[in-house]
Structures are given as structure tokens and as C-alpha cells.
């Protein structure tokens, strides 16, 4: 990419030098033509055949102002430059090489530029050899040359812009593909770990139930059967999450909307999590202030939304979790807040936590269980109900998720 950009720049630079040389040649031709026409105006046709080139003896008794008429010189320059398609403003003058004094011309304010100009022609064939010069300068010469290359410059800029943007998009796509590959690898590793644990528990419990002596201890049979049932339910929940991901990819949600008591669901979920929270020395509290809490929604998905948020609060609060569930009505909407006093989420990670398969880095990918689908599922299902979900968090101080469901009416 750098090589192409440098090549294009050098190409434009060389093209500009070529245009400059071409312009200089055109001006040179014009000045020579003017000198020739002035010479032709001073001698008759018979003298032309008798004189050798630059026969200055023919003019030795005349002054330069007698040989060159200022108005005639001005008209000749205008005519020649017009025929050569040189339309830019210019200054010109005839000056002596001996003392750099100007004899005639339109040179006011441009004396130094004319003396240093490369556009000059000796009038040795008109007057004394190498004494007087006709010089021209173009104040806007650079702008004129650039303007003559404007199409080339625009095409070059457009080409480089498209090339750089394409290169950027390719690199960005490669980076995203690499990141997606890493996310998928982490997902497969997490899924293998998550499936392996319940499968192992089911396998061990089944093996114990197959032993003949287990029948002598009914409480053990019930215990192992309970383990199998719980682990099977856990597997089912994990499979359901993966299936929900598949349905979302196809744009299918299959919502079964009906009026439901969302406060009752919140209370039931809070009770279900109370035992697990108490094991860590914490508690789940509710403060349900919403007056209208009977939306038309899918009971299963709403239950899963609350369950996922509570599960997330529990997983990321290492000890003494204080999980709070609050509700209220605002602008005809139902708002639910689920807060915790956990480890918190950095502002950088808050931008990504609702993305599919994304998990907040915690060092070991297995230290907190999950597929990285929970919050993605929450956002997808809340939006499928016409609502929205947001997060506010601070490292070391906890996290609050806000779920907004629209148009909650009194039942």
C-alpha cells in the first residue's frame, strides 16, 4: 500500500514537471516568435536577403526604443500567448543585462521576478548582442500548471481514496474474522466444559443406580435420581440457549403473547434464586412499585429474561451478594431494575456485553460458567417485545440492568 501511494505521488510529481517543461517550451517559442516579428517589422524584404542572421550592424545607429515600439511589443505578446493557449496574467519587460535597468514593458512590482525568470529571450538579433533581454513572468504559474492537471489529480486522489478504503475494509474484515474465530473457539471450549459437567454427574449417578445394593437405600436412590433430573434440566436449559441463538439467526422468535402478571414472575424467580444467593451469604430483595404490570408478553421468554439477569448478578458477585429487583411505571412504560454489588463491568466491556458469544474477560475462560449467550438473549427478546435494555456499572461497585417494556396498561 505504501509503495502504491509513493508511486502515485512520484507519478503526479513527474507529470507536473513534464507540464512545467512543456509550458516553458511554449513560452520560449512565443518569445522567439515575438523577437522575429519585431525584426521583420524593422527591415524591408530586400534587406532580409542581404542580412546574415543577427546582423547587428544593420541596427547599430539606432536606439532600442527606436527599434521596439512598446505598444507593438504588447500586442505581439498578447497575440502569441493567445495562439499558444496561455491565458494567465503575466508581466513582461525589456531590460539591460549590464545594469538590470528596465527600458519598457509592464514590469512594475515584478522587477525581481523578471530578472530571475527562466522565460527570457535575447534580442541580440535586434540590437547589440547580449545586451538587452525580453523577460516574462507568470505570478500564478504554479496554480496554472496544477489547474491544467486537475483531472489527473482528481483521478489520482479518487484512486488512492478507493484503494486506501478498500485496504482498510479488508484489514478490518480480517480483524473481525480473527476475533470471531477466537470468540467461536471460546464458545466451543465453554460449551464443551458446560456439557461435560452435567454429563459426568448424570453418568456417575446412573452408574450408582445400576448397582444392586443401592435398592436397599431408598433415600440414596431418590438422591441420585434427583441429581439426574437436575442435571438433565441444566442441560436442557443450555441446549435451549443454543437453539434460541439459531432461531435468532433465522429471524424467528415465535412469541406467544398474552396478558401476564410480571410481578408474580419476578417474585417466583426471586424465590428460586434465594437459596443459591444465601449460600454465598447474600439475599434477594424486591421493591415492586409499578402500578400497571400486566403486559401482553411471552411468559416463557419474560421468565428467561429475568432468570438470565439474576443468574448474571449471582455469577459476578463473588461473596455476600445483595441483589435488588425494583419496578416502576414511567411514561406508560414498565421499568424493571435488577442491581447487584458485584465486580462491575468496565465502560469498554459495557459496549460489547450484549453481543452474541461475548463474555467479559476474567482471566480463566471457565472460572465463570456460561456461553456468552445470556445477555444477548435478553437484549434480543426484550427488543422482540418492543422494549429496550441498558446497563450502568462501575468496577468494584456493582451493576444495574434496566429493562423497559412499552405500553403497559392497567388490566
CSV table of C-alpha atoms in Angstrom, one decimal:
chain,number,residue,atom,x,y,z
A,1,UNK,CA,0.0,0.0,0.0
A,2,UNK,CA,2.8,2.4,0.9
A,3,UNK,CA,4.6,1.5,-2.3
A,4,UNK,CA,1.5,2.3,-4.4
A,5,UNK,CA,0.9,5.6,-2.7
A,6,UNK,CA,4.5,6.7,-3.1
A,7,UNK,CA,4.5,5.6,-6.8
A,8,UNK,CA,1.3,7.6,-7.4
A,9,UNK,CA,2.9,10.7,-5.7
A,10,UNK,CA,6.0,10.4,-7.8
A,11,UNK,CA,3.9,9.9,-10.9
A,12,UNK,CA,2.0,13.1,-10.3
A,13,UNK,CA,5.2,14.9,-9.5
A,14,UNK,CA,6.8,13.7,-12.7
A,15,UNK,CA,3.7,14.7,-14.7
A,16,UNK,CA,3.8,18.1,-13.1
A,17,UNK,CA,7.5,18.5,-14.1
A,18,UNK,CA,6.6,17.5,-17.6
A,19,UNK,CA,3.8,20.0,-17.8
A,20,UNK,CA,6.2,22.7,-16.5
A,21,UNK,CA,8.7,21.8,-19.2
A,22,UNK,CA,6.0,21.9,-21.9
A,23,UNK,CA,4.8,25.3,-20.6
A,24,UNK,CA,8.4,26.7,-20.6
A,25,UNK,CA,8.9,25.5,-24.2
A,26,UNK,CA,5.6,27.1,-25.3
A,27,UNK,CA,6.6,30.4,-23.7
A,28,UNK,CA,10.1,30.1,-25.3
A,29,UNK,CA,8.6,29.6,-28.7
A,30,UNK,CA,6.3,32.6,-28.2
A,31,UNK,CA,9.2,34.9,-27.2
A,32,UNK,CA,11.3,33.8,-30.2
A,33,UNK,CA,8.3,34.4,-32.4
A,34,UNK,CA,7.9,37.9,-31.0
A,35,UNK,CA,11.6,38.7,-31.5
A,36,UNK,CA,11.4,37.5,-35.1
A,37,UNK,CA,8.3,39.6,-35.8
A,38,UNK,CA,9.9,42.7,-34.4
A,39,UNK,CA,12.9,42.1,-36.6
A,40,UNK,CA,10.7,41.6,-39.6
A,41,UNK,CA,9.0,44.9,-38.9
A,42,UNK,CA,12.3,46.9,-39.0
A,43,UNK,CA,13.7,45.7,-42.3
A,44,UNK,CA,12.2,45.5,-45.8
A,45,UNK,CA,12.1,42.4,-47.8
A,46,UNK,CA,15.3,43.1,-49.8
A,47,UNK,CA,17.3,43.7,-46.6
A,48,UNK,CA,16.2,40.3,-45.3
A,49,UNK,CA,18.1,38.5,-48.1
A,50,UNK,CA,21.2,40.7,-47.7
A,51,UNK,CA,21.5,40.3,-44.0
A,52,UNK,CA,23.1,37.4,-42.2
A,53,UNK,CA,21.4,36.1,-39.1
A,54,UNK,CA,21.8,38.5,-36.2
A,55,UNK,CA,23.5,41.1,-38.4
A,56,UNK,CA,23.5,43.8,-35.7
A,57,UNK,CA,25.5,46.3,-37.9
A,58,UNK,CA,22.2,47.0,-39.7
A,59,UNK,CA,20.8,48.5,-36.4
A,60,UNK,CA,24.0,49.9,-34.9
A,61,UNK,CA,23.0,53.5,-35.3
A,62,UNK,CA,19.5,53.1,-33.7
A,63,UNK,CA,18.5,53.0,-30.1
A,64,UNK,CA,16.4,50.1,-28.6
A,65,UNK,CA,13.4,52.4,-28.1
A,66,UNK,CA,13.5,53.2,-31.8
A,67,UNK,CA,13.6,49.6,-32.8
A,68,UNK,CA,10.9,48.3,-30.5
A,69,UNK,CA,7.6,50.0,-30.2
A,70,UNK,CA,6.1,49.3,-26.7
A,71,UNK,CA,2.5,49.0,-28.0
A,72,UNK,CA,3.6,46.8,-30.8
A,73,UNK,CA,5.5,44.6,-28.3
A,74,UNK,CA,2.5,44.3,-26.1
A,75,UNK,CA,0.2,43.3,-28.9
A,76,UNK,CA,2.6,40.8,-30.2
A,77,UNK,CA,3.0,39.1,-26.8
A,78,UNK,CA,-0.8,39.0,-26.3
A,79,UNK,CA,-1.3,37.5,-29.8
A,80,UNK,CA,1.4,34.9,-29.4
A,81,UNK,CA,0.3,33.7,-25.9
A,82,UNK,CA,-3.3,33.5,-27.1
A,83,UNK,CA,-2.3,31.3,-30.0
A,84,UNK,CA,-0.3,29.1,-27.6
A,85,UNK,CA,-3.3,28.9,-25.2
A,86,UNK,CA,-1.6,30.8,-22.5
A,87,UNK,CA,-4.3,32.8,-20.9
A,88,UNK,CA,-2.8,33.5,-17.5
A,89,UNK,CA,-1.9,37.0,-16.3
A,90,UNK,CA,1.8,37.9,-16.9
A,91,UNK,CA,4.3,40.7,-16.5
A,92,UNK,CA,7.0,41.5,-19.1
A,93,UNK,CA,9.8,43.9,-19.6
A,94,UNK,CA,12.9,44.6,-21.7
A,95,UNK,CA,15.9,45.1,-19.5
A,96,UNK,CA,19.7,45.7,-19.9
A,97,UNK,CA,21.9,42.9,-18.8
A,98,UNK,CA,24.6,45.4,-17.9
A,99,UNK,CA,22.8,47.4,-15.1
A,100,UNK,CA,19.5,45.4,-14.8
A,101,UNK,CA,17.5,48.5,-15.7
A,102,UNK,CA,14.2,48.2,-17.5
A,103,UNK,CA,13.6,50.0,-20.8
A,104,UNK,CA,10.0,49.2,-21.4
A,105,UNK,CA,7.2,46.8,-20.6
A,106,UNK,CA,4.6,46.2,-17.8
A,107,UNK,CA,7.0,45.3,-15.0
A,108,UNK,CA,6.0,47.5,-12.1
A,109,UNK,CA,6.2,45.4,-8.9
A,110,UNK,CA,7.7,42.4,-10.7
A,111,UNK,CA,11.2,43.6,-11.4
A,112,UNK,CA,12.9,41.0,-9.2
A,113,UNK,CA,10.7,38.2,-10.6
A,114,UNK,CA,11.5,39.2,-14.2
A,115,UNK,CA,15.2,39.4,-13.6
A,116,UNK,CA,15.1,35.8,-12.1
A,117,UNK,CA,12.6,34.4,-14.7
A,118,UNK,CA,13.5,31.5,-16.9
A,119,UNK,CA,11.2,32.9,-19.6
A,120,UNK,CA,13.5,35.3,-21.4
A,121,UNK,CA,14.8,35.8,-24.9
A,122,UNK,CA,17.9,37.7,-26.0
A,123,UNK,CA,17.1,40.4,-28.6
A,124,UNK,CA,20.7,40.3,-30.0
A,125,UNK,CA,19.3,40.0,-33.5
A,126,UNK,CA,17.5,43.3,-33.0
A,127,UNK,CA,20.0,45.3,-31.1
A,128,UNK,CA,23.5,45.0,-29.6
A,129,UNK,CA,24.4,41.3,-29.0
A,130,UNK,CA,23.7,40.1,-25.4
A,131,UNK,CA,22.8,43.5,-24.1
A,132,UNK,CA,19.0,43.5,-23.9
A,133,UNK,CA,16.6,40.7,-22.9
A,134,UNK,CA,12.9,40.3,-23.2
A,135,UNK,CA,11.7,38.6,-20.0
A,136,UNK,CA,8.2,37.3,-19.0
A,137,UNK,CA,7.0,36.0,-15.6
A,138,UNK,CA,3.7,34.5,-14.6
A,139,UNK,CA,2.6,35.3,-11.0
A,140,UNK,CA,0.2,32.3,-11.0
A,141,UNK,CA,2.3,29.9,-12.9
A,142,UNK,CA,2.2,27.1,-10.3
A,143,UNK,CA,-1.6,27.4,-10.0
A,144,UNK,CA,-2.0,27.4,-13.8
A,145,UNK,CA,0.1,24.2,-14.1
A,146,UNK,CA,-1.8,22.5,-11.3
A,147,UNK,CA,-5.1,23.6,-12.9
A,148,UNK,CA,-4.1,22.0,-16.2
A,149,UNK,CA,-3.6,18.8,-14.3
A,150,UNK,CA,-6.8,19.0,-12.3
A,151,UNK,CA,-8.4,16.0,-14.0
A,152,UNK,CA,-5.3,13.8,-13.4
A,153,UNK,CA,-5.0,15.0,-9.8
A,154,UNK,CA,-8.7,14.2,-9.1
A,155,UNK,CA,-8.4,10.8,-10.6
A,156,UNK,CA,-5.3,10.1,-8.6
A,157,UNK,CA,-7.0,11.2,-5.4
A,158,UNK,CA,-10.1,9.1,-6.1
A,159,UNK,CA,-7.9,6.1,-7.0
A,160,UNK,CA,-5.9,6.4,-3.8
A,161,UNK,CA,-9.0,7.0,-1.7
A,162,UNK,CA,-10.7,3.9,-3.1
A,163,UNK,CA,-7.5,1.9,-2.7
A,164,UNK,CA,-6.9,3.0,0.9
A,165,UNK,CA,-10.6,2.5,1.9
A,166,UNK,CA,-10.5,-1.0,0.3
A,167,UNK,CA,-7.3,-1.8,2.1
A,168,UNK,CA,-8.8,-0.5,5.4
A,169,UNK,CA,-12.0,-2.6,4.9
A,170,UNK,CA,-10.0,-5.7,4.1
A,171,UNK,CA,-7.8,-5.3,7.2
A,172,UNK,CA,-10.9,-4.5,9.3
A,173,UNK,CA,-12.7,-7.6,7.9
A,174,UNK,CA,-9.7,-9.8,8.6
A,175,UNK,CA,-9.5,-8.4,12.2
A,176,UNK,CA,-13.2,-9.1,12.7
A,177,UNK,CA,-12.9,-12.6,11.2
A,178,UNK,CA,-10.0,-13.3,13.5
A,179,UNK,CA,-11.9,-12.0,16.5
A,180,UNK,CA,-15.0,-14.0,15.5
A,181,UNK,CA,-12.9,-17.1,15.2
A,182,UNK,CA,-11.5,-16.6,18.7
A,183,UNK,CA,-15.0,-16.0,20.0
A,184,UNK,CA,-16.2,-19.2,18.4
A,185,UNK,CA,-13.3,-21.1,19.8
A,186,UNK,CA,-14.0,-19.8,23.3
A,187,UNK,CA,-17.7,-20.7,22.8
A,188,UNK,CA,-16.8,-24.3,21.8
A,189,UNK,CA,-14.5,-24.6,24.8
A,190,UNK,CA,-17.1,-23.2,27.1
A,191,UNK,CA,-19.8,-25.4,25.7
A,192,UNK,CA,-17.7,-28.5,26.0
A,193,UNK,CA,-16.9,-27.6,29.6
A,194,UNK,CA,-20.6,-26.8,30.4
A,195,UNK,CA,-21.8,-30.0,28.8
A,196,UNK,CA,-19.1,-32.2,30.3
A,197,UNK,CA,-20.0,-31.3,33.9
A,198,UNK,CA,-23.7,-32.4,33.9
A,199,UNK,CA,-23.0,-35.3,31.6
A,200,UNK,CA,-20.4,-36.6,34.1
A,201,UNK,CA,-22.8,-36.1,37.0
A,202,UNK,CA,-25.6,-38.0,35.2
A,203,UNK,CA,-23.1,-40.7,34.2
A,204,UNK,CA,-21.9,-41.2,37.8
A,205,UNK,CA,-25.5,-41.1,39.2
A,206,UNK,CA,-26.7,-43.6,36.6
A,207,UNK,CA,-23.8,-45.9,37.4
A,208,UNK,CA,-24.7,-45.8,41.1
A,209,UNK,CA,-28.3,-46.6,40.4
A,210,UNK,CA,-27.4,-49.6,38.5
A,211,UNK,CA,-25.7,-51.2,41.4
A,212,UNK,CA,-27.9,-53.9,43.1
A,213,UNK,CA,-27.1,-52.8,46.6
A,214,UNK,CA,-28.5,-49.3,46.0
A,215,UNK,CA,-32.0,-50.6,46.2
A,216,UNK,CA,-31.5,-51.2,49.9
A,217,UNK,CA,-31.2,-47.5,50.5
A,218,UNK,CA,-34.3,-45.7,49.0
A,219,UNK,CA,-33.1,-42.3,50.1
A,220,UNK,CA,-29.9,-42.8,48.0
A,221,UNK,CA,-32.0,-43.8,45.0
A,222,UNK,CA,-34.0,-40.7,45.4
A,223,UNK,CA,-30.9,-38.6,45.8
A,224,UNK,CA,-29.2,-39.9,42.6
A,225,UNK,CA,-32.4,-39.7,40.7
A,226,UNK,CA,-32.7,-36.1,41.8
A,227,UNK,CA,-29.2,-35.4,40.6
A,228,UNK,CA,-30.0,-36.9,37.2
A,229,UNK,CA,-33.2,-34.8,37.0
A,230,UNK,CA,-31.5,-31.5,37.9
A,231,UNK,CA,-28.5,-32.0,35.6
A,232,UNK,CA,-30.8,-33.0,32.8
A,233,UNK,CA,-32.8,-29.8,33.3
A,234,UNK,CA,-29.5,-27.9,33.3
A,235,UNK,CA,-28.5,-29.5,30.0
A,236,UNK,CA,-32.0,-28.7,28.6
A,237,UNK,CA,-31.6,-25.0,29.5
A,238,UNK,CA,-28.1,-24.9,27.9
A,239,UNK,CA,-29.5,-26.5,24.7
A,240,UNK,CA,-32.4,-24.1,24.7
A,241,UNK,CA,-30.0,-21.2,24.8
A,242,UNK,CA,-28.1,-22.5,21.7
A,243,UNK,CA,-31.4,-23.2,19.9
A,244,UNK,CA,-32.5,-19.6,20.7
A,245,UNK,CA,-29.4,-18.4,19.1
A,246,UNK,CA,-30.2,-20.4,16.0
A,247,UNK,CA,-33.7,-19.1,15.8
A,248,UNK,CA,-32.5,-15.5,16.1
A,249,UNK,CA,-30.1,-16.1,13.2
A,250,UNK,CA,-33.2,-17.0,11.1
A,251,UNK,CA,-35.2,-14.1,12.5
A,252,UNK,CA,-37.7,-16.4,14.2
A,253,UNK,CA,-38.9,-15.7,17.8
A,254,UNK,CA,-42.3,-17.4,17.9
A,255,UNK,CA,-43.6,-15.2,20.6
A,256,UNK,CA,-46.8,-16.3,22.3
A,257,UNK,CA,-48.2,-13.1,23.6
A,258,UNK,CA,-50.8,-13.0,26.3
A,259,UNK,CA,-51.6,-10.9,29.4
A,260,UNK,CA,-49.4,-11.9,32.3
A,261,UNK,CA,-48.6,-10.8,35.9
A,262,UNK,CA,-45.0,-9.8,35.7
A,263,UNK,CA,-44.8,-9.1,39.4
A,264,UNK,CA,-45.7,-12.7,40.1
A,265,UNK,CA,-43.0,-13.9,37.8
A,266,UNK,CA,-40.4,-11.6,39.5
A,267,UNK,CA,-41.4,-13.0,42.9
A,268,UNK,CA,-41.2,-16.6,41.8
A,269,UNK,CA,-37.8,-16.0,40.2
A,270,UNK,CA,-36.5,-14.2,43.3
A,271,UNK,CA,-37.6,-17.2,45.4
A,272,UNK,CA,-35.9,-19.6,43.1
A,273,UNK,CA,-32.6,-17.8,43.4
A,274,UNK,CA,-32.8,-17.1,47.1
A,275,UNK,CA,-31.3,-20.4,48.1
A,276,UNK,CA,-28.3,-20.1,45.8
A,277,UNK,CA,-27.8,-16.5,46.9
A,278,UNK,CA,-28.0,-17.4,50.6
A,279,UNK,CA,-25.3,-20.0,50.1
A,280,UNK,CA,-22.9,-17.1,49.3
A,281,UNK,CA,-24.2,-15.2,52.4
A,282,UNK,CA,-26.4,-12.8,50.5
A,283,UNK,CA,-30.0,-12.0,49.8
A,284,UNK,CA,-32.5,-11.1,47.1
A,285,UNK,CA,-34.9,-8.2,47.8
A,286,UNK,CA,-37.8,-6.8,45.8
A,287,UNK,CA,-39.4,-3.4,45.7
A,288,UNK,CA,-42.2,-3.6,43.2
A,289,UNK,CA,-43.7,-0.1,42.9
A,290,UNK,CA,-45.2,-0.4,39.4
A,291,UNK,CA,-49.0,0.1,39.4
A,292,UNK,CA,-49.5,-1.3,35.9
A,293,UNK,CA,-47.7,-4.6,35.5
A,294,UNK,CA,-49.8,-6.8,33.2
A,295,UNK,CA,-48.2,-6.5,29.7
A,296,UNK,CA,-49.0,-8.7,26.7
A,297,UNK,CA,-45.9,-10.7,26.6
A,298,UNK,CA,-44.5,-14.2,26.2
A,299,UNK,CA,-44.4,-15.8,29.7
A,300,UNK,CA,-41.5,-18.2,28.9
A,301,UNK,CA,-39.3,-15.5,27.4
A,302,UNK,CA,-40.0,-13.0,30.1
A,303,UNK,CA,-39.2,-15.6,32.8
A,304,UNK,CA,-36.0,-16.4,31.0
A,305,UNK,CA,-35.1,-12.7,30.7
A,306,UNK,CA,-35.4,-12.2,34.5
A,307,UNK,CA,-33.7,-15.6,35.2
A,308,UNK,CA,-30.7,-14.7,33.0
A,309,UNK,CA,-30.3,-11.3,34.6
A,310,UNK,CA,-30.5,-12.8,38.1
A,311,UNK,CA,-28.1,-15.5,37.1
A,312,UNK,CA,-25.7,-12.9,35.8
A,313,UNK,CA,-25.9,-10.9,39.0
A,314,UNK,CA,-25.2,-14.1,41.1
A,315,UNK,CA,-22.3,-15.3,39.0
A,316,UNK,CA,-20.4,-12.0,39.1
A,317,UNK,CA,-20.9,-11.3,42.8
A,318,UNK,CA,-18.2,-13.5,44.5
A,319,UNK,CA,-19.5,-13.1,48.0
A,320,UNK,CA,-22.3,-11.6,50.1
A,321,UNK,CA,-24.4,-10.7,47.1
A,322,UNK,CA,-27.1,-8.1,47.5
A,323,UNK,CA,-29.4,-8.4,44.6
A,324,UNK,CA,-32.3,-6.0,44.3
A,325,UNK,CA,-35.3,-6.0,41.9
A,326,UNK,CA,-37.2,-2.8,41.6
A,327,UNK,CA,-40.1,-1.9,39.3
A,328,UNK,CA,-41.9,1.3,38.4
A,329,UNK,CA,-44.1,2.9,35.7
A,330,UNK,CA,-42.9,5.8,33.7
A,331,UNK,CA,-44.4,7.4,30.5
A,332,UNK,CA,-46.8,4.5,30.1
A,333,UNK,CA,-43.9,2.0,30.2
A,334,UNK,CA,-43.0,-0.7,32.7
A,335,UNK,CA,-39.4,-0.4,34.0
A,336,UNK,CA,-37.6,-3.2,35.9
A,337,UNK,CA,-34.2,-2.7,37.5
A,338,UNK,CA,-32.0,-5.6,38.6
A,339,UNK,CA,-29.0,-4.4,40.6
A,340,UNK,CA,-26.1,-6.2,42.4
A,341,UNK,CA,-23.0,-5.3,44.4
A,342,UNK,CA,-20.7,-7.4,42.2
A,343,UNK,CA,-17.4,-6.9,40.5
A,344,UNK,CA,-18.9,-4.5,38.0
A,345,UNK,CA,-18.2,-4.0,34.3
A,346,UNK,CA,-15.7,-1.6,32.7
A,347,UNK,CA,-17.0,1.0,30.3
A,348,UNK,CA,-15.1,-0.7,27.5
A,349,UNK,CA,-16.8,-4.0,28.1
A,350,UNK,CA,-20.2,-2.4,28.5
A,351,UNK,CA,-20.2,-1.7,24.8
A,352,UNK,CA,-19.9,-5.4,24.0
A,353,UNK,CA,-21.8,-7.3,26.7
A,354,UNK,CA,-25.0,-7.6,24.6
A,355,UNK,CA,-23.2,-9.1,21.6
A,356,UNK,CA,-23.5,-12.7,20.7
A,357,UNK,CA,-20.9,-15.1,22.3
A,358,UNK,CA,-19.2,-12.2,24.1
A,359,UNK,CA,-18.0,-12.8,27.6
A,360,UNK,CA,-16.4,-10.3,29.9
A,361,UNK,CA,-12.7,-11.3,30.3
A,362,UNK,CA,-12.0,-12.7,33.7
A,363,UNK,CA,-8.7,-14.5,33.1
A,364,UNK,CA,-9.7,-18.1,33.0
A,365,UNK,CA,-12.5,-18.7,30.5
A,366,UNK,CA,-14.0,-21.4,32.7
A,367,UNK,CA,-14.0,-19.5,36.1
A,368,UNK,CA,-17.5,-18.2,35.4
A,369,UNK,CA,-19.8,-20.6,33.6
A,370,UNK,CA,-21.8,-19.7,30.5
A,371,UNK,CA,-21.7,-19.5,26.8
A,372,UNK,CA,-21.8,-15.7,26.3
A,373,UNK,CA,-25.5,-16.0,25.2
A,374,UNK,CA,-27.4,-14.8,28.3
A,375,UNK,CA,-27.3,-11.1,27.8
A,376,UNK,CA,-27.5,-11.4,24.0
A,377,UNK,CA,-30.7,-13.4,24.5
A,378,UNK,CA,-32.0,-10.8,27.0
A,379,UNK,CA,-31.5,-8.0,24.5
A,380,UNK,CA,-32.9,-10.0,21.6
A,381,UNK,CA,-36.1,-10.9,23.5
A,382,UNK,CA,-36.7,-7.5,25.1
A,383,UNK,CA,-36.4,-5.9,21.6
A,384,UNK,CA,-38.7,-8.6,20.2
A,385,UNK,CA,-41.3,-7.3,22.7
A,386,UNK,CA,-40.7,-3.7,21.5
A,387,UNK,CA,-38.7,-2.7,24.6
A,388,UNK,CA,-35.1,-2.0,25.3
A,389,UNK,CA,-32.4,-3.0,27.8
A,390,UNK,CA,-29.5,-0.9,29.1
A,391,UNK,CA,-26.7,-1.3,31.7
A,392,UNK,CA,-25.0,1.0,34.2
A,393,UNK,CA,-22.0,-0.3,36.0
A,394,UNK,CA,-18.8,0.7,37.9
A,395,UNK,CA,-15.9,-1.5,38.6
A,396,UNK,CA,-16.0,-2.8,42.2
A,397,UNK,CA,-19.3,-1.2,42.9
A,398,UNK,CA,-21.8,-3.4,41.1
A,399,UNK,CA,-24.1,-3.3,38.1
A,400,UNK,CA,-27.7,-2.3,37.3
A,401,UNK,CA,-29.6,-3.6,34.3
A,402,UNK,CA,-32.7,-1.7,33.2
A,403,UNK,CA,-35.5,-3.4,31.2
A,404,UNK,CA,-38.1,-1.2,29.6
A,405,UNK,CA,-41.3,-2.8,28.2
A,406,UNK,CA,-43.6,-0.3,26.4
A,407,UNK,CA,-47.4,0.4,26.6
A,408,UNK,CA,-48.2,-1.2,29.9
A,409,UNK,CA,-51.9,-0.7,30.6
A,410,UNK,CA,-54.0,-1.3,33.7
A,411,UNK,CA,-55.5,-4.8,33.4
